[in-house]
PDB file of C-alpha atoms in Angstrom:
ATOM      1  CA  UNK A  14     -76.303-152.111  55.931  1.00  0.00           C
ATOM      2  CA  UNK A  15     -75.534-154.919  58.776  1.00  0.00           C
ATOM      3  CA  UNK A  16     -72.359-156.459  58.718  1.00  0.00           C
ATOM      4  CA  UNK A  17     -70.504-158.403  61.135  1.00  0.00           C
ATOM      5  CA  UNK A  18     -66.798-158.406  61.567  1.00  0.00           C
ATOM      6  CA  UNK A  19     -65.064-160.972  63.751  1.00  0.00           C
ATOM      7  CA  UNK A  20     -61.875-159.847  64.846  1.00  0.00           C
ATOM      8  CA  UNK A  21     -59.539-162.785  64.727  1.00  0.00           C
ATOM      9  CA  UNK A  22     -59.666-165.383  61.860  1.00  0.00           C
ATOM     10  CA  UNK A  23     -58.014-168.284  63.998  1.00  0.00           C
ATOM     11  CA  UNK A  24     -57.698-167.925  67.384  1.00  0.00           C
ATOM     12  CA  UNK A  25     -55.603-170.534  70.053  1.00  0.00           C
ATOM     13  CA  UNK A  26     -55.776-171.033  73.811  1.00  0.00           C
ATOM     14  CA  UNK A  27     -55.029-173.852  75.704  1.00  0.00           C
ATOM     15  CA  UNK A  28     -56.774-176.863  77.257  1.00  0.00           C
ATOM     16  CA  UNK A  29     -58.515-175.263  80.483  1.00  0.00           C
ATOM     17  CA  UNK A  30     -58.230-171.668  79.258  1.00  0.00           C
ATOM     18  CA  UNK A  31     -60.782-168.947  78.959  1.00  0.00           C
ATOM     19  CA  UNK A  32     -61.562-168.802  75.340  1.00  0.00           C
ATOM     20  CA  UNK A  33     -63.610-164.778  73.282  1.00  0.00           C
ATOM     21  CA  UNK A  34     -64.465-164.802  70.529  1.00  0.00           C
ATOM     22  CA  UNK A  35     -64.769-161.625  69.283  1.00  0.00           C
ATOM     23  CA  UNK A  36     -67.986-159.805  67.253  1.00  0.00           C
ATOM     24  CA  UNK A  37     -68.664-156.628  66.640  1.00  0.00           C
ATOM     25  CA  UNK A  38     -71.974-155.696  64.493  1.00  0.00           C
ATOM     26  CA  UNK A  39     -73.319-152.406  62.449  1.00  0.00           C
ATOM     27  CA  UNK A  40     -77.434-151.839  62.321  1.00  0.00           C
ATOM     28  CA  UNK A  41     -79.981-149.358  62.045  1.00  0.00           C
ATOM     29  CA  UNK A  42     -82.259-151.030  63.826  1.00  0.00           C
ATOM     30  CA  UNK A  43     -82.035-153.036  67.294  1.00  0.00           C
ATOM     31  CA  UNK A  44     -80.276-156.222  65.935  1.00  0.00           C
ATOM     32  CA  UNK A  45     -80.468-159.759  66.949  1.00  0.00           C
ATOM     33  CA  UNK A  46     -77.533-161.357  67.134  1.00  0.00           C
ATOM     34  CA  UNK A  47     -76.430-165.096  67.330  1.00  0.00           C
ATOM     35  CA  UNK A  48     -73.475-167.014  67.087  1.00  0.00           C
ATOM     36  CA  UNK A  49     -73.527-170.751  65.712  1.00  0.00           C
ATOM     37  CA  UNK A  50     -70.120-172.869  65.634  1.00  0.00           C
ATOM     38  CA  UNK A  51     -69.431-175.113  62.432  1.00  0.00           C
ATOM     39  CA  UNK A  52     -67.146-178.611  62.823  1.00  0.00           C
ATOM     40  CA  UNK A  53     -65.802-180.023  59.779  1.00  0.00           C
ATOM     41  CA  UNK A  54     -67.943-181.486  57.466  1.00  0.00           C
ATOM     42  CA  UNK A  55     -70.947-180.474  58.866  1.00  0.00           C
ATOM     43  CA  UNK A  56     -73.414-177.695  59.044  1.00  0.00           C
ATOM     44  CA  UNK A  57     -74.083-174.661  61.244  1.00  0.00           C
ATOM     45  CA  UNK A  58     -75.224-175.509  64.585  1.00  0.00           C
ATOM     46  CA  UNK A  59     -77.257-172.494  66.756  1.00  0.00           C
ATOM     47  CA  UNK A  60     -74.835-171.561  70.159  1.00  0.00           C
ATOM     48  CA  UNK A  61     -77.407-169.052  71.236  1.00  0.00           C
ATOM     49  CA  UNK A  62     -79.145-165.932  69.687  1.00  0.00           C
ATOM     50  CA  UNK A  63     -80.053-162.462  71.286  1.00  0.00           C
ATOM     51  CA  UNK A  64     -82.937-161.106  70.580  1.00  0.00           C
ATOM     52  CA  UNK A  65     -83.262-158.216  72.632  1.00  0.00           C
ATOM     53  CA  UNK A  66     -84.124-159.870  76.428  1.00  0.00           C
ATOM     54  CA  UNK A  67     -81.540-160.143  78.603  1.00  0.00           C
ATOM     55  CA  UNK A  68     -78.408-159.121  77.422  1.00  0.00           C
ATOM     56  CA  UNK A  69     -76.012-162.209  78.840  1.00  0.00           C
ATOM     57  CA  UNK A  70     -77.116-164.602  76.691  1.00  0.00           C
ATOM     58  CA  UNK A  71     -76.174-168.472  77.710  1.00  0.00           C
ATOM     59  CA  UNK A  72     -75.929-171.173  75.062  1.00  0.00           C
ATOM     60  CA  UNK A  73     -74.996-174.850  74.525  1.00  0.00           C
ATOM     61  CA  UNK A  74     -72.315-176.224  75.735  1.00  0.00           C
ATOM     62  CA  UNK A  75     -71.030-173.615  78.541  1.00  0.00           C
ATOM     63  CA  UNK A  76     -70.755-170.729  75.970  1.00  0.00           C
ATOM     64  CA  UNK A  77     -71.995-167.318  77.067  1.00  0.00           C
ATOM     65  CA  UNK A  78     -72.040-163.638  75.376  1.00  0.00           C
ATOM     66  CA  UNK A  79     -72.685-160.699  75.950  1.00  0.00           C
ATOM     67  CA  UNK A  80     -75.051-158.036  73.989  1.00  0.00           C
ATOM     68  CA  UNK A  81     -73.627-154.323  74.506  1.00  0.00           C
ATOM     69  CA  UNK A  82     -74.874-152.227  72.501  1.00  0.00           C
ATOM     70  CA  UNK A  83     -72.737-149.000  73.398  1.00  0.00           C
ATOM     71  CA  UNK A  84     -70.229-150.889  72.724  1.00  0.00           C
ATOM     72  CA  UNK A  85     -71.705-152.583  69.160  1.00  0.00           C
ATOM     73  CA  UNK A  86     -70.339-156.338  70.781  1.00  0.00           C
ATOM     74  CA  UNK A  87     -71.335-159.793  71.227  1.00  0.00           C
ATOM     75  CA  UNK A  88     -68.589-161.160  72.140  1.00  0.00           C
ATOM     76  CA  UNK A  89     -68.727-165.383  72.470  1.00  0.00           C
ATOM     77  CA  UNK A  90     -66.821-166.610  76.023  1.00  0.00           C
ATOM     78  CA  UNK A  91     -66.460-169.818  77.796  1.00  0.00           C
ATOM     79  CA  UNK A  92     -64.673-170.058  80.946  1.00  0.00           C
ATOM     80  CA  UNK A  93     -63.039-173.630  80.477  1.00  0.00           C
ATOM     81  CA  UNK A  94     -61.725-174.657  76.824  1.00  0.00           C
ATOM     82  CA  UNK A  95     -62.167-178.740  76.171  1.00  0.00           C
ATOM     83  CA  UNK A  96     -60.814-180.326  72.923  1.00  0.00           C
ATOM     84  CA  UNK A  97     -64.276-180.638  71.658  1.00  0.00           C
ATOM     85  CA  UNK A  98     -64.613-177.375  71.294  1.00  0.00           C
ATOM     86  CA  UNK A  99     -62.057-177.046  68.554  1.00  0.00           C
ATOM     87  CA  UNK A 100     -64.155-175.399  65.692  1.00  0.00           C
ATOM     88  CA  UNK A 101     -65.262-172.926  63.336  1.00  0.00           C
ATOM     89  CA  UNK A 102     -68.093-169.560  65.083  1.00  0.00           C
ATOM     90  CA  UNK A 103     -69.323-167.407  63.047  1.00  0.00           C
ATOM     91  CA  UNK A 104     -70.969-164.354  64.490  1.00  0.00           C
ATOM     92  CA  UNK A 105     -74.424-163.059  62.211  1.00  0.00           C
ATOM     93  CA  UNK A 106     -77.179-160.606  63.367  1.00  0.00           C
ATOM     94  CA  UNK A 107     -80.481-160.135  62.014  1.00  0.00           C
ATOM     95  CA  UNK A 108     -83.367-157.901  62.364  1.00  0.00           C
ATOM     96  CA  UNK A 109     -87.009-157.644  62.285  1.00  0.00           C
ATOM     97  CA  UNK A 110     -87.240-156.477  58.429  1.00  0.00           C
ATOM     98  CA  UNK A 111     -86.644-160.048  57.337  1.00  0.00           C
ATOM     99  CA  UNK A 112     -84.778-163.693  57.481  1.00  0.00           C
ATOM    100  CA  UNK A 113     -81.868-162.503  55.990  1.00  0.00           C
ATOM    101  CA  UNK A 114     -79.030-163.285  58.303  1.00  0.00           C
ATOM    102  CA  UNK A 115     -75.572-161.570  56.963  1.00  0.00           C
ATOM    103  CA  UNK A 116     -72.404-163.511  58.910  1.00  0.00           C
ATOM    104  CA  UNK A 117     -68.847-163.266  60.042  1.00  0.00           C
ATOM    105  CA  UNK A 118     -66.459-164.688  57.842  1.00  0.00           C
ATOM    106  CA  UNK A 119     -65.742-167.368  60.887  1.00  0.00           C
ATOM    107  CA  UNK A 120     -62.963-167.448  63.688  1.00  0.00           C
ATOM    108  CA  UNK A 121     -61.668-171.052  63.910  1.00  0.00           C
ATOM    109  CA  UNK A 122     -60.628-171.992  67.072  1.00  0.00           C
ATOM    110  CA  UNK A 123     -58.036-174.486  67.865  1.00  0.00           C
ATOM    111  CA  UNK A 124     -57.455-175.791  71.283  1.00  0.00           C
ATOM    112  CA  UNK A 125     -54.034-176.755  72.391  1.00  0.00           C
ATOM    113  CA  UNK A 126     -53.012-179.281  74.761  1.00  0.00           C
TER     114      UNK A 126
ATOM    115  CA  UNK B   3     -87.863-185.005  64.962  1.00  0.00           C
ATOM    116  CA  UNK B   4     -85.680-185.086  61.973  1.00  0.00           C
ATOM    117  CA  UNK B   5     -83.081-182.260  61.212  1.00  0.00           C
ATOM    118  CA  UNK B   6     -82.889-180.336  58.330  1.00  0.00           C
ATOM    119  CA  UNK B   7     -81.786-182.984  54.697  1.00  0.00           C
ATOM    120  CA  UNK B   8     -80.224-182.059  52.349  1.00  0.00           C
ATOM    121  CA  UNK B   9     -79.388-184.123  48.909  1.00  0.00           C
ATOM    122  CA  UNK B  10     -77.256-185.231  47.535  1.00  0.00           C
ATOM    123  CA  UNK B  11     -74.437-184.274  50.065  1.00  0.00           C
ATOM    124  CA  UNK B  12     -71.859-184.211  47.181  1.00  0.00           C
ATOM    125  CA  UNK B  13     -71.718-183.377  43.603  1.00  0.00           C
ATOM    126  CA  UNK B  14     -68.883-183.075  40.657  1.00  0.00           C
ATOM    127  CA  UNK B  15     -69.722-181.488  37.410  1.00  0.00           C
ATOM    128  CA  UNK B  16     -68.496-179.918  34.570  1.00  0.00           C
ATOM    129  CA  UNK B  17     -68.357-176.130  33.795  1.00  0.00           C
ATOM    130  CA  UNK B  18     -71.403-175.067  31.744  1.00  0.00           C
ATOM    131  CA  UNK B  19     -73.798-177.558  32.972  1.00  0.00           C
ATOM    132  CA  UNK B  20     -76.621-176.850  35.240  1.00  0.00           C
ATOM    133  CA  UNK B  21     -77.269-178.647  39.149  1.00  0.00           C
ATOM    134  CA  UNK B  22     -80.286-179.342  41.111  1.00  0.00           C
ATOM    135  CA  UNK B  23     -80.107-179.332  44.927  1.00  0.00           C
ATOM    136  CA  UNK B  24     -82.378-180.487  47.326  1.00  0.00           C
ATOM    137  CA  UNK B  25     -83.437-179.110  50.872  1.00  0.00           C
ATOM    138  CA  UNK B  26     -86.075-180.857  53.219  1.00  0.00           C
ATOM    139  CA  UNK B  27     -86.787-178.753  56.163  1.00  0.00           C
ATOM    140  CA  UNK B  28     -87.768-179.444  59.427  1.00  0.00           C
ATOM    141  CA  UNK B  29     -91.738-180.857  59.769  1.00  0.00           C
ATOM    142  CA  UNK B  30     -93.658-177.965  60.303  1.00  0.00           C
ATOM    143  CA  UNK B  31     -90.947-175.820  58.981  1.00  0.00           C
ATOM    144  CA  UNK B  32     -92.474-173.094  56.262  1.00  0.00           C
ATOM    145  CA  UNK B  33     -89.870-170.867  55.821  1.00  0.00           C
ATOM    146  CA  UNK B  34     -86.183-172.265  54.285  1.00  0.00           C
ATOM    147  CA  UNK B  35     -83.127-170.200  53.094  1.00  0.00           C
ATOM    148  CA  UNK B  36     -79.951-171.010  51.520  1.00  0.00           C
ATOM    149  CA  UNK B  37     -76.689-170.000  52.048  1.00  0.00           C
ATOM    150  CA  UNK B  38     -73.237-170.278  50.020  1.00  0.00           C
ATOM    151  CA  UNK B  39     -70.156-171.122  51.823  1.00  0.00           C
ATOM    152  CA  UNK B  40     -66.791-170.904  50.108  1.00  0.00           C
ATOM    153  CA  UNK B  41     -62.973-170.113  51.489  1.00  0.00           C
ATOM    154  CA  UNK B  42     -62.852-167.073  50.146  1.00  0.00           C
ATOM    155  CA  UNK B  43     -66.412-165.631  51.112  1.00  0.00           C
ATOM    156  CA  UNK B  44     -67.186-166.849  53.500  1.00  0.00           C
ATOM    157  CA  UNK B  45     -70.810-167.915  54.304  1.00  0.00           C
ATOM    158  CA  UNK B  46     -73.613-165.678  51.915  1.00  0.00           C
ATOM    159  CA  UNK B  47     -77.290-165.225  51.918  1.00  0.00           C
ATOM    160  CA  UNK B  48     -78.352-166.943  48.474  1.00  0.00           C
ATOM    161  CA  UNK B  49     -82.650-166.750  49.113  1.00  0.00           C
ATOM    162  CA  UNK B  50     -85.411-166.902  51.382  1.00  0.00           C
ATOM    163  CA  UNK B  51     -88.548-168.506  50.411  1.00  0.00           C
ATOM    164  CA  UNK B  52     -91.600-168.619  52.937  1.00  0.00           C
ATOM    165  CA  UNK B  53     -95.088-170.941  51.735  1.00  0.00           C
ATOM    166  CA  UNK B  54     -93.797-170.878  48.334  1.00  0.00           C
ATOM    167  CA  UNK B  55     -92.653-166.993  48.047  1.00  0.00           C
ATOM    168  CA  UNK B  56     -89.778-165.665  47.752  1.00  0.00           C
ATOM    169  CA  UNK B  57     -88.956-162.770  50.431  1.00  0.00           C
ATOM    170  CA  UNK B  58     -85.395-161.980  50.016  1.00  0.00           C
ATOM    171  CA  UNK B  59     -83.031-162.469  47.270  1.00  0.00           C
ATOM    172  CA  UNK B  60     -79.478-161.540  47.569  1.00  0.00           C
ATOM    173  CA  UNK B  61     -76.619-160.448  45.894  1.00  0.00           C
ATOM    174  CA  UNK B  62     -76.465-163.482  42.905  1.00  0.00           C
ATOM    175  CA  UNK B  63     -76.740-163.477  39.641  1.00  0.00           C
ATOM    176  CA  UNK B  64     -79.778-164.695  37.874  1.00  0.00           C
ATOM    177  CA  UNK B  65     -77.974-167.925  37.252  1.00  0.00           C
ATOM    178  CA  UNK B  66     -79.126-168.815  40.382  1.00  0.00           C
ATOM    179  CA  UNK B  67     -82.808-169.721  41.305  1.00  0.00           C
ATOM    180  CA  UNK B  68     -84.627-171.376  43.274  1.00  0.00           C
ATOM    181  CA  UNK B  69     -88.271-171.918  44.804  1.00  0.00           C
ATOM    182  CA  UNK B  70     -90.674-174.127  46.971  1.00  0.00           C
ATOM    183  CA  UNK B  71     -92.650-176.670  47.268  1.00  0.00           C
ATOM    184  CA  UNK B  72     -96.142-176.808  48.348  1.00  0.00           C
ATOM    185  CA  UNK B  73     -95.729-179.202  51.920  1.00  0.00           C
ATOM    186  CA  UNK B  74     -92.149-176.428  52.372  1.00  0.00           C
ATOM    187  CA  UNK B  75     -89.127-178.827  50.682  1.00  0.00           C
ATOM    188  CA  UNK B  76     -87.199-176.545  48.299  1.00  0.00           C
ATOM    189  CA  UNK B  77     -84.557-176.945  45.555  1.00  0.00           C
ATOM    190  CA  UNK B  78     -82.048-174.387  44.327  1.00  0.00           C
ATOM    191  CA  UNK B  79     -80.790-174.475  40.247  1.00  0.00           C
ATOM    192  CA  UNK B  80     -77.620-173.157  38.606  1.00  0.00           C
ATOM    193  CA  UNK B  81     -77.252-173.417  35.432  1.00  0.00           C
ATOM    194  CA  UNK B  82     -74.835-172.446  33.067  1.00  0.00           C
ATOM    195  CA  UNK B  83     -72.034-173.557  35.964  1.00  0.00           C
ATOM    196  CA  UNK B  84     -69.163-171.536  36.743  1.00  0.00           C
ATOM    197  CA  UNK B  85     -65.257-172.379  38.511  1.00  0.00           C
ATOM    198  CA  UNK B  86     -66.755-170.094  41.127  1.00  0.00           C
ATOM    199  CA  UNK B  87     -69.477-171.924  42.271  1.00  0.00           C
ATOM    200  CA  UNK B  88     -67.663-174.457  43.986  1.00  0.00           C
ATOM    201  CA  UNK B  89     -68.901-174.358  47.368  1.00  0.00           C
ATOM    202  CA  UNK B  90     -70.601-175.616  50.432  1.00  0.00           C
ATOM    203  CA  UNK B  91     -74.059-174.812  49.509  1.00  0.00           C
ATOM    204  CA  UNK B  92     -76.363-174.611  52.795  1.00  0.00           C
ATOM    205  CA  UNK B  93     -79.714-174.878  53.431  1.00  0.00           C
ATOM    206  CA  UNK B  94     -81.773-173.553  56.504  1.00  0.00           C
ATOM    207  CA  UNK B  95     -84.777-173.991  57.392  1.00  0.00           C
ATOM    208  CA  UNK B  96     -86.944-172.411  60.048  1.00  0.00           C
ATOM    209  CA  UNK B  97     -90.724-172.120  61.503  1.00  0.00           C
ATOM    210  CA  UNK B  98     -92.097-169.317  61.210  1.00  0.00           C
ATOM    211  CA  UNK B  99     -90.619-165.364  58.729  1.00  0.00           C
ATOM    212  CA  UNK B 100     -88.887-162.755  61.446  1.00  0.00           C
ATOM    213  CA  UNK B 101     -85.219-162.340  62.000  1.00  0.00           C
ATOM    214  CA  UNK B 102     -85.180-163.679  65.579  1.00  0.00           C
ATOM    215  CA  UNK B 103     -86.527-167.033  64.543  1.00  0.00           C
ATOM    216  CA  UNK B 104     -83.787-169.808  64.416  1.00  0.00           C
ATOM    217  CA  UNK B 105     -82.913-171.245  61.260  1.00  0.00           C
ATOM    218  CA  UNK B 106     -81.840-174.438  61.316  1.00  0.00           C
ATOM    219  CA  UNK B 107     -79.251-175.801  59.060  1.00  0.00           C
ATOM    220  CA  UNK B 108     -78.073-178.935  57.097  1.00  0.00           C
ATOM    221  CA  UNK B 109     -74.983-180.773  56.140  1.00  0.00           C
ATOM    222  CA  UNK B 110     -74.964-179.290  53.198  1.00  0.00           C
ATOM    223  CA  UNK B 111     -74.390-180.179  49.446  1.00  0.00           C
ATOM    224  CA  UNK B 112     -70.765-179.551  48.340  1.00  0.00           C
ATOM    225  CA  UNK B 113     -70.531-178.999  44.519  1.00  0.00           C
ATOM    226  CA  UNK B 114     -67.729-179.218  42.351  1.00  0.00           C
ATOM    227  CA  UNK B 115     -66.834-177.655  39.229  1.00  0.00           C
ATOM    228  CA  UNK B 116     -64.376-178.459  36.861  1.00  0.00           C
TER     229      UNK B 116
END
């Protein structure tokens, strides 16, 4: 069965500092991996996705994530945090067999001035 | 191109009632999925429809049902509402089938059961 674990339900970084949100997955077949962001009172917006092409995936708003099969990880990074990055971030996994997406519990990112 | 729209955006019901939520996918998208989001359980998959057929179903009781129409619009119904059904219900659409397809989410319907 597929699963996703996001380490840290809350992460705080200073404005301008590196953002690192951790995600580990479990899947019996090569997975598709996603990062979504949710701003208050809004739906989810796709940041980036991995579909077995390049292992380093670049997304919107300066975010990127690296697929590491040996570590079963798909951590999200951004070199320099901006106040507008404050939101909740969800890592998710699916596979070729169906469209069901399994989400992690989410990490709320706080940006300190 | 218009995004995924969900109606209504907010809803208040009482225990025992039933509710129907509506989702209009992005034009041309044929797959619609539904998710329940709560603070305790996070985001949980409810079901997915493609070309009017339910392809996948999550671990929810039979009180939760859905359907998809020929124009790809989808409805979700919850009967005999319980307090625990209070949640944000999100709909997502994608162009086709397959786990690699990008799902585009609507703003959600926030349901409060009293």
